[in-house]
Short mmCIF file of N, CA and C in Angstrom, two decimals:
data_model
loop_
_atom_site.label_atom_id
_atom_site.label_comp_id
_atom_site.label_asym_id
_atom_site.label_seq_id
_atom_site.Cartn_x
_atom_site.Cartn_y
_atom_site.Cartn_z
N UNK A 1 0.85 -1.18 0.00
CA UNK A 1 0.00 0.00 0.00
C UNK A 1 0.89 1.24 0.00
N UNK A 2 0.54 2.54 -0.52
CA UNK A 2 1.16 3.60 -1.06
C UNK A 2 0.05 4.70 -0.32
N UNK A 3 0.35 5.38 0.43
CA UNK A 3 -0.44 6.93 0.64
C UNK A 3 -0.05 7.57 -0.47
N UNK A 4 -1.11 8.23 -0.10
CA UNK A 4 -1.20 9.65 -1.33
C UNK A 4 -0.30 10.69 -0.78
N UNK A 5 0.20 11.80 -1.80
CA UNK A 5 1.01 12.69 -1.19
C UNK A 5 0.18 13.51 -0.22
N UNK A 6 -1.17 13.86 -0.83
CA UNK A 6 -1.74 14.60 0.46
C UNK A 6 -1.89 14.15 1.58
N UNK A 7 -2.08 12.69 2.06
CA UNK A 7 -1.69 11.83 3.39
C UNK A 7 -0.49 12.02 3.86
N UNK A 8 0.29 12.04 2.88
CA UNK A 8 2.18 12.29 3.52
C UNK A 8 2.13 13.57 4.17
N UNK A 9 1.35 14.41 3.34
CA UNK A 9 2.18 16.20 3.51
C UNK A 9 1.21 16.13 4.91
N UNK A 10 -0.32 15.34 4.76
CA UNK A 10 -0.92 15.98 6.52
C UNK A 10 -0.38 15.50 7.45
N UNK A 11 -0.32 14.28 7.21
CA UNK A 11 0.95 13.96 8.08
C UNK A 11 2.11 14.43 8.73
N UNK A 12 2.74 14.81 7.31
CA UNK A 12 4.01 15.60 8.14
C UNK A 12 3.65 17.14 8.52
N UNK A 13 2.78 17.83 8.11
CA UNK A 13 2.24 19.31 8.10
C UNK A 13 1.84 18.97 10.07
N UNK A 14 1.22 18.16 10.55
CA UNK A 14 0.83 17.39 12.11
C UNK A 14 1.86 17.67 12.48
N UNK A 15 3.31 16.84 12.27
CA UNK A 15 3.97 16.59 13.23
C UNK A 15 4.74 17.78 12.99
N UNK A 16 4.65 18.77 12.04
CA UNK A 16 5.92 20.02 12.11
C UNK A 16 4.51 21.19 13.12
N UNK A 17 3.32 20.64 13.37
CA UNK A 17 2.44 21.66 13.96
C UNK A 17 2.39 21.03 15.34
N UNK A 18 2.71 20.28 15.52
CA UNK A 18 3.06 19.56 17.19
C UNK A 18 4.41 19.87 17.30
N UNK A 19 5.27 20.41 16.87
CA UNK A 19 6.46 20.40 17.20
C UNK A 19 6.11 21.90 17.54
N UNK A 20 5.64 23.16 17.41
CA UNK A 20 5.71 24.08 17.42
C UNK A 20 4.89 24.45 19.11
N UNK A 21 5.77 24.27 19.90
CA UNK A 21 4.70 25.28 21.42
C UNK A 21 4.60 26.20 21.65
N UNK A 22 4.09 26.60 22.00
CA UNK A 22 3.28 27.97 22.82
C UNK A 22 2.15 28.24 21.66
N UNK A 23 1.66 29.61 21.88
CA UNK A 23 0.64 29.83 21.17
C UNK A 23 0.82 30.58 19.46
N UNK A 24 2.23 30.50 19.06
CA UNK A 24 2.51 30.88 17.91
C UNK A 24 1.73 29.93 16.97
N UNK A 25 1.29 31.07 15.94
CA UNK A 25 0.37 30.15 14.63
C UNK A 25 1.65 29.80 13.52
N UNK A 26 1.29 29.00 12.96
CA UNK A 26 2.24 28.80 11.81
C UNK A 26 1.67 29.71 10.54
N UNK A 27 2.22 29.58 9.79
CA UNK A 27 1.36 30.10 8.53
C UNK A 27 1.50 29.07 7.16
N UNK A 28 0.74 29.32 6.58
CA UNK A 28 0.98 28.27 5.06
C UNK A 28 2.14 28.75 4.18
N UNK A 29 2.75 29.47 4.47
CA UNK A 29 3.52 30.13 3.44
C UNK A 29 5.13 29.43 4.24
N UNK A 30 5.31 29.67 5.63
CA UNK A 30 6.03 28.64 6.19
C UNK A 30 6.17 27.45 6.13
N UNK A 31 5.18 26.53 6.06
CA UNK A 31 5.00 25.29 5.95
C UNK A 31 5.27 24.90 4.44
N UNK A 32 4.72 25.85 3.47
CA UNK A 32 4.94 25.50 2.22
C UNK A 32 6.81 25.62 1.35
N UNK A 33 7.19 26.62 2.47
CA UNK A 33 8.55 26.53 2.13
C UNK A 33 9.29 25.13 2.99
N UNK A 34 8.85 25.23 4.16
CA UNK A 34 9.93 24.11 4.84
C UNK A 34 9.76 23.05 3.85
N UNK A 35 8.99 22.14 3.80
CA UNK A 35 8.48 21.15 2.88
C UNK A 35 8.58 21.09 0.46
N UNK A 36 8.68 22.52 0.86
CA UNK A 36 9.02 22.97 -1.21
C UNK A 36 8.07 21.64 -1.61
N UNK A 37 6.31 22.64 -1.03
CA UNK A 37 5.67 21.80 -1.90
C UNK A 37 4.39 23.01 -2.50
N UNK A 38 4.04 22.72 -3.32
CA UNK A 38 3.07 23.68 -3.91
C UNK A 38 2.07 24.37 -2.98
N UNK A 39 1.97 25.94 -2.71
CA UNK A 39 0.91 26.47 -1.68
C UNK A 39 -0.56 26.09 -1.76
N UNK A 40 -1.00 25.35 -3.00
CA UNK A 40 -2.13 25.14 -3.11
C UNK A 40 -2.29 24.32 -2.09
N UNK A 41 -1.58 23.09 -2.53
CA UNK A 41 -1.70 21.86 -1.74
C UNK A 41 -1.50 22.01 -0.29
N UNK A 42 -0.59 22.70 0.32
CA UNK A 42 -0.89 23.05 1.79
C UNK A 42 -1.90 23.64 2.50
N UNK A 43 -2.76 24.81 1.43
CA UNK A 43 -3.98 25.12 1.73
C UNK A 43 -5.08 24.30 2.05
N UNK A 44 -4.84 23.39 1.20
CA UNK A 44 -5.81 22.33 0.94
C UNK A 44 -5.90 21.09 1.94
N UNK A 45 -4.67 20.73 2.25
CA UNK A 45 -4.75 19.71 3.40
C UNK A 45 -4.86 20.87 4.84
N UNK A 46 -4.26 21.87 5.08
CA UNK A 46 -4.75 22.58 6.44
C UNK A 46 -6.37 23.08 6.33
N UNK A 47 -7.09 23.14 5.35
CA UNK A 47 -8.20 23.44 5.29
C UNK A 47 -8.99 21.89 5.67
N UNK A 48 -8.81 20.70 5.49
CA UNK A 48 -8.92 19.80 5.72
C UNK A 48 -9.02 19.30 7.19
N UNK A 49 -7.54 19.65 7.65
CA UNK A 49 -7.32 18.99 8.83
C UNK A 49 -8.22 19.98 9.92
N UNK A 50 -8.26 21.13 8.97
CA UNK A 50 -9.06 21.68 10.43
C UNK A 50 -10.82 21.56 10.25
N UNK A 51 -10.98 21.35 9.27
CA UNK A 51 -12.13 20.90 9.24
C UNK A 51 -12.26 19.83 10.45
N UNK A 52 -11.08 18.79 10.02
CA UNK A 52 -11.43 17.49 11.31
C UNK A 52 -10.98 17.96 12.63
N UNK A 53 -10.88 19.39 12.60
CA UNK A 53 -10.09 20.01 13.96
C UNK A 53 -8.88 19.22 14.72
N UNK A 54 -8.16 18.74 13.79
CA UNK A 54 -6.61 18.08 14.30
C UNK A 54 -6.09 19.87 13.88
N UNK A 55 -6.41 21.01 13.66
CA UNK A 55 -5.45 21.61 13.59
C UNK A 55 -6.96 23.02 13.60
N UNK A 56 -6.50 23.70 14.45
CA UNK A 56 -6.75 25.15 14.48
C UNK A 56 -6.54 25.85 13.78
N UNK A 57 -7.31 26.43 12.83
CA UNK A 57 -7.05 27.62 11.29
C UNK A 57 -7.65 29.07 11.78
N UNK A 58 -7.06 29.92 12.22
CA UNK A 58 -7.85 31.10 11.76
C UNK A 58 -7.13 32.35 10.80
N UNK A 59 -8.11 32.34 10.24
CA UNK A 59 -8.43 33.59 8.98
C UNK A 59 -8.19 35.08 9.21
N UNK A 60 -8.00 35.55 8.16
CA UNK A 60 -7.12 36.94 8.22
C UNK A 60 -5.61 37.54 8.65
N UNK A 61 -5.59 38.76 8.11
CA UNK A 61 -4.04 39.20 8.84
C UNK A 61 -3.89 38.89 10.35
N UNK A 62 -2.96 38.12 10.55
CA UNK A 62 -2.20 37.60 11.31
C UNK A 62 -2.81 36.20 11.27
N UNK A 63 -3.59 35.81 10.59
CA UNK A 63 -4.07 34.28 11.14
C UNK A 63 -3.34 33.24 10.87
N UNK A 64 -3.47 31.99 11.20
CA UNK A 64 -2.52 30.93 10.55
C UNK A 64 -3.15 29.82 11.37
N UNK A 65 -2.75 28.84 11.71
CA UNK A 65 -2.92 27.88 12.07
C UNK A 65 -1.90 26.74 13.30
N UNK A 66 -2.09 26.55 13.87
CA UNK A 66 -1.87 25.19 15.39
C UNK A 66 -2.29 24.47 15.25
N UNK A 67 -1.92 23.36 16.06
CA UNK A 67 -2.53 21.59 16.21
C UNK A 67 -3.92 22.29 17.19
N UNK A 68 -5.35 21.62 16.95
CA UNK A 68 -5.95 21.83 17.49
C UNK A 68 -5.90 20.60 18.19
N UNK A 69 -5.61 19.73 18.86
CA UNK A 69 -5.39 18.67 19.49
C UNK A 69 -3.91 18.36 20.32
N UNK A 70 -4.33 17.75 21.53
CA UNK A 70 -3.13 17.30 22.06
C UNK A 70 -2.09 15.96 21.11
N UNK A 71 -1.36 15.90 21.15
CA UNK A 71 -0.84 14.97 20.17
C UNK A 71 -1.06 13.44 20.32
N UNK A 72 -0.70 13.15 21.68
CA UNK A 72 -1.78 12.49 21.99
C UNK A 72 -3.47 11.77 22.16
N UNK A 73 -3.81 12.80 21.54
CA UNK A 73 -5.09 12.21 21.08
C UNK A 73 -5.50 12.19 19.84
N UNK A 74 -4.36 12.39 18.87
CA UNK A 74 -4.55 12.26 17.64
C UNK A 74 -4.38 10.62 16.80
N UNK A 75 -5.02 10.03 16.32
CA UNK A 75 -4.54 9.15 16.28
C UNK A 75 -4.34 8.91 14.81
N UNK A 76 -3.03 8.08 14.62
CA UNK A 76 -2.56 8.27 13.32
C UNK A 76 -2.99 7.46 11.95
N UNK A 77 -3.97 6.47 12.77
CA UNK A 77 -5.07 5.50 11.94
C UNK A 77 -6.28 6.18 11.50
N UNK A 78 -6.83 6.83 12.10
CA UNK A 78 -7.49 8.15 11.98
C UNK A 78 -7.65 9.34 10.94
N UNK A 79 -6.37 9.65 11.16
CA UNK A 79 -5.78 10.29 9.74
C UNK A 79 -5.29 9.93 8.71
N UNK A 80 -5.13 8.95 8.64
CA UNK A 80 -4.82 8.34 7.34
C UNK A 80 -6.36 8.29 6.95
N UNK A 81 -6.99 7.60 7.54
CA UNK A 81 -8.16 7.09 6.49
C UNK A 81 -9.49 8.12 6.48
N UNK A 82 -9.00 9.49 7.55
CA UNK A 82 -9.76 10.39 6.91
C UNK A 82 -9.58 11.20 5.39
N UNK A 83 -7.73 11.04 5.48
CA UNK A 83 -7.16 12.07 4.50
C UNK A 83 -7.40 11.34 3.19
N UNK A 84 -7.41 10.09 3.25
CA UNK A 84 -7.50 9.12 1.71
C UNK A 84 -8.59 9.19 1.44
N UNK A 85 -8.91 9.62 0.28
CA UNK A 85 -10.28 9.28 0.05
C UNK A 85 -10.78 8.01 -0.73
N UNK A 86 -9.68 6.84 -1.03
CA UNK A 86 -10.30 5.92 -1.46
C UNK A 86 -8.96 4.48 -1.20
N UNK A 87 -9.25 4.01 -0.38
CA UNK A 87 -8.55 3.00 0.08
C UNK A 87 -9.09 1.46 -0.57
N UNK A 88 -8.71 1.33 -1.86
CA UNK A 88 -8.78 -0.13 -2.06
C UNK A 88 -7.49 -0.60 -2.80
N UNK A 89 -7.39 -1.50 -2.33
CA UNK A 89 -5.96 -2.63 -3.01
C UNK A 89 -6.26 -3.15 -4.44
N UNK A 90 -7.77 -3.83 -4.39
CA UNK A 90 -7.49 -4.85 -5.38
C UNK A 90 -9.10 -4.29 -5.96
N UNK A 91 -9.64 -4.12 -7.39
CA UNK A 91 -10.57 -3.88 -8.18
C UNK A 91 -10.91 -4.63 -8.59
N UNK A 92 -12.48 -5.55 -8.05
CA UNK A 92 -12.27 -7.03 -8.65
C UNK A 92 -13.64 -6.57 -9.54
N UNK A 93 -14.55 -5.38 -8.92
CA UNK A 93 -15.51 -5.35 -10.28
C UNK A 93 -14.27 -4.76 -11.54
N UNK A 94 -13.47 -4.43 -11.72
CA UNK A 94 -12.79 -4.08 -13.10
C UNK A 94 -13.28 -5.10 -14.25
N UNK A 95 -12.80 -4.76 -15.22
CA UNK A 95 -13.61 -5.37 -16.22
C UNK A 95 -12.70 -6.36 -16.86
N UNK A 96 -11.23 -6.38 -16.39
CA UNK A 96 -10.37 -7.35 -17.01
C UNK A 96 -10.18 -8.36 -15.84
N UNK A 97 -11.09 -8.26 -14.59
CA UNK A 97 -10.91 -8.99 -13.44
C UNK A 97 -12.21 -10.00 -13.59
N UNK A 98 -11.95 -11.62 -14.05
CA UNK A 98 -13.05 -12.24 -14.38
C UNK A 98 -13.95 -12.57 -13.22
N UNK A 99 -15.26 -13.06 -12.93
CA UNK A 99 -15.81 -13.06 -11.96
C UNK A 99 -15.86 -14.34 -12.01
N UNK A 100 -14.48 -14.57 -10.87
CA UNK A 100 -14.14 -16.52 -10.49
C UNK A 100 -14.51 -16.43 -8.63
N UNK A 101 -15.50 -17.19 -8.20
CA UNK A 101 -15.87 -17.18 -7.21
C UNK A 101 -15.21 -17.99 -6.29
N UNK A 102 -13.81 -18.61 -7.07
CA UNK A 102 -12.71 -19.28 -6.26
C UNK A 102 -11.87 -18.17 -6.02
N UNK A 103 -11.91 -17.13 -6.58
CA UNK A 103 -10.95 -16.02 -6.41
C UNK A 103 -11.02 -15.42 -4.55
N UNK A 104 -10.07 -15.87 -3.49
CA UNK A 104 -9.79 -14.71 -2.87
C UNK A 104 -8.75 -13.94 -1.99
N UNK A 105 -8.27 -13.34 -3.42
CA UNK A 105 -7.53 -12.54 -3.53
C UNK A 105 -7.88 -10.94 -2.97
N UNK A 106 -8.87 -10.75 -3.39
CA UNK A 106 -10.38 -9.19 -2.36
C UNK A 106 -10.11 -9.49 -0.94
N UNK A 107 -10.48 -10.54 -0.44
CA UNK A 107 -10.83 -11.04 0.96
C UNK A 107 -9.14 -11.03 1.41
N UNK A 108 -8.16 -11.77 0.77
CA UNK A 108 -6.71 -11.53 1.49
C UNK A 108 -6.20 -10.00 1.49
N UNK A 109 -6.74 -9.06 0.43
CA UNK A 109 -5.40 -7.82 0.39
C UNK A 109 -6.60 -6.74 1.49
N UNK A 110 -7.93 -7.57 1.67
CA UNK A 110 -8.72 -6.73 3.13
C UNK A 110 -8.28 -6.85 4.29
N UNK A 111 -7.77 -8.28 4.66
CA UNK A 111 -7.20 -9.05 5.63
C UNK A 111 -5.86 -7.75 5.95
N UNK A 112 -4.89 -8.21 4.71
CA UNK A 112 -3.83 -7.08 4.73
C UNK A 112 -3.76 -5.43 4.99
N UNK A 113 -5.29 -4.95 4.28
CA UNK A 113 -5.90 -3.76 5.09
C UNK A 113 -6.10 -3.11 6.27
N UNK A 114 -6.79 -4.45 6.58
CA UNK A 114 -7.29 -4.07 8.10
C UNK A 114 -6.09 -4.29 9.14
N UNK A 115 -5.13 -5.30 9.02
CA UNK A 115 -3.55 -5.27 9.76
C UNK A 115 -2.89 -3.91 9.46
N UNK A 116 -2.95 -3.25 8.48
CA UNK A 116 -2.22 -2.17 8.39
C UNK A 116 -3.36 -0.84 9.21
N UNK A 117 -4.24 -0.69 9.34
CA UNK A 117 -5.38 0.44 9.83
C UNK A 117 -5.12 -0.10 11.42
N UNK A 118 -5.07 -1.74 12.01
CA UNK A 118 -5.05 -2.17 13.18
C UNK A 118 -3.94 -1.50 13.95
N UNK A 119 -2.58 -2.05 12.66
CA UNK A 119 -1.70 -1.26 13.27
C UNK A 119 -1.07 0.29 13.64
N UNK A 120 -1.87 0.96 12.27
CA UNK A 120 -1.85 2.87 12.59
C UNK A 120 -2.60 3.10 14.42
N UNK A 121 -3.65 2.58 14.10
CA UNK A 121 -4.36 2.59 15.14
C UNK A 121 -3.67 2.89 16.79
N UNK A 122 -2.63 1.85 16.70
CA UNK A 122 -2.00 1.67 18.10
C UNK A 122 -1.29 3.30 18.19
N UNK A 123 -0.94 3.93 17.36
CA UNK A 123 -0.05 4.57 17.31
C UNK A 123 -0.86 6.45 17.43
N UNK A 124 -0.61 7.49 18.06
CA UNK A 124 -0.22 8.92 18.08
C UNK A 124 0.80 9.42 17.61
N UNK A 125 -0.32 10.71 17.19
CA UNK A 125 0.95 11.53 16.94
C UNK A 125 1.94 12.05 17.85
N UNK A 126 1.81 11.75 19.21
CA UNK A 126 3.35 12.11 20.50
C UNK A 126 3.92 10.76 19.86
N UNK A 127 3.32 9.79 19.72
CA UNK A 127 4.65 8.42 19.21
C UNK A 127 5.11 8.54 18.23
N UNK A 128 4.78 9.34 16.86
CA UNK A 128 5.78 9.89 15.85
C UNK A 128 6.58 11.37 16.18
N UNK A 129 6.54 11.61 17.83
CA UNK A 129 7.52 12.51 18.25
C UNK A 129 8.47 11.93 19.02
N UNK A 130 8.02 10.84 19.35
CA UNK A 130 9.01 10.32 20.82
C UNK A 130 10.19 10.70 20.35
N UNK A 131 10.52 11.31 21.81
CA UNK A 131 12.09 11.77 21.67
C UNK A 131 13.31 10.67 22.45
N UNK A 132 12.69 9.98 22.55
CA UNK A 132 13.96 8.94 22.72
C UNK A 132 14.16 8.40 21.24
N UNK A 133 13.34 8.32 20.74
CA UNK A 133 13.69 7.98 18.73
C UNK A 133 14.71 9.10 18.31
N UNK A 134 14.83 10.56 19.11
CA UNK A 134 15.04 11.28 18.20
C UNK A 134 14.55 12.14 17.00
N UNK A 135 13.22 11.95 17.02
CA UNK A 135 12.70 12.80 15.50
C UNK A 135 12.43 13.83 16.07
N UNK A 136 11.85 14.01 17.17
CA UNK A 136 11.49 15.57 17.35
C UNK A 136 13.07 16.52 17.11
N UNK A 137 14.06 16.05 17.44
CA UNK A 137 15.17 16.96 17.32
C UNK A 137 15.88 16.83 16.28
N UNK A 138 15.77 15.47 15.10
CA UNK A 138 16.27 15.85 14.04
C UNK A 138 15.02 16.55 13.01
N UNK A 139 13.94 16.61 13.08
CA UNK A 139 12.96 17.67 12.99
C UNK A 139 13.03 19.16 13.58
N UNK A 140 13.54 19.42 14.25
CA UNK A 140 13.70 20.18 14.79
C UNK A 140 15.53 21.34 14.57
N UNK A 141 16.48 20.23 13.84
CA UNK A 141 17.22 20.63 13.71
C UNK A 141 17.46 20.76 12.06
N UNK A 142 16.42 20.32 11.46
CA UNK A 142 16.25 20.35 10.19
C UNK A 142 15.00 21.40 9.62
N UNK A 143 14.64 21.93 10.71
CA UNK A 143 13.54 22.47 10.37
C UNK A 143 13.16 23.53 8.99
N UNK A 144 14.17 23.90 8.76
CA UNK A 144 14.61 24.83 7.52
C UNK A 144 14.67 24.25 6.31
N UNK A 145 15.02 22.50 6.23
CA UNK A 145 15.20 21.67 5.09
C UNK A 145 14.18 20.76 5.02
N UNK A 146 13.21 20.79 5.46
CA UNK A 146 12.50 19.31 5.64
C UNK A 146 11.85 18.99 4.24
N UNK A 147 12.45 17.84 3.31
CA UNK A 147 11.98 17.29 2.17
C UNK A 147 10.96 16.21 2.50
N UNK A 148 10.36 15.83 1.06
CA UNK A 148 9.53 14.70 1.08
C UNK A 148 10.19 13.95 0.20
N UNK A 149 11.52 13.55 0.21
CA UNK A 149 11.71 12.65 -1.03
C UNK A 149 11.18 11.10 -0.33
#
């Protein structure tokens, strides 16, 4: 399975907005440089996330945006399968996919689905900070370069 880039960027757009404390807003124009990804697309997933209120947006001069959530209660199974809008593996109505009722191949790559959603599940966004891993501070010390390759 492959996320979409807009799953990657909310993703990482989360954890560079949990890294940020006190009550400073970020802005899109920040985020869109740390990351050198198109301003549309950052608009578009922070307009998103705050829709699901994982992130605080407000509007106008000076506005910008915060994690509207403790990081901890974000959960990272959650966001994935809010941000995707279409999670399937295998297309068995397709039309080059014959309809063999010995086929299951649907039923195994769901199996494989639901282990991967089981396992986001366990997980927060403070556990893609833990700082005994280290990411909050090589995030933090990269903050100026942060790519998506």
């Amino acid at each position: 399975m492959r996320l979409t880039k807009h799953t990657d960027f909310a993703l990482r757009i989360l954890v560079y907005s949990a890294m940020e404390t006190g009550e400073r807003l970020l802005s899109v124009q920040e985020v869109t440089d740390a990351f050198e990804v198109p301003r549309t697309h950052v608009m578009k997933i922070v307009q998103k996330l705050g829709q699901l209120g994982y992130l605080q947006t407000f509007r106008g001069k000076g506005g910008g945006f915060r994690l509207g959530m403790q990081p901890e209660d974000i959960n990272l199974g959650d966001v994935v399968k809010a941000m995707e809008s279409s999670i399937t593996l295998v297309e068995c109505e397709e039309i080059a996919c014959s309809d063999c009722s010995a086929c299951q191949l649907k039923d195994i790559m769901n199996q494989a689905m639901d282990a991967f959603f089981n396992v986001l599940a366990q997980y927060s966004l403070a556990d893609a900070l833990d700082k005994k891993n280290g990411l909050l501070i090589q995030l933090h010390a990269g903050r100026e370069n942060i790519s998506l390759s």
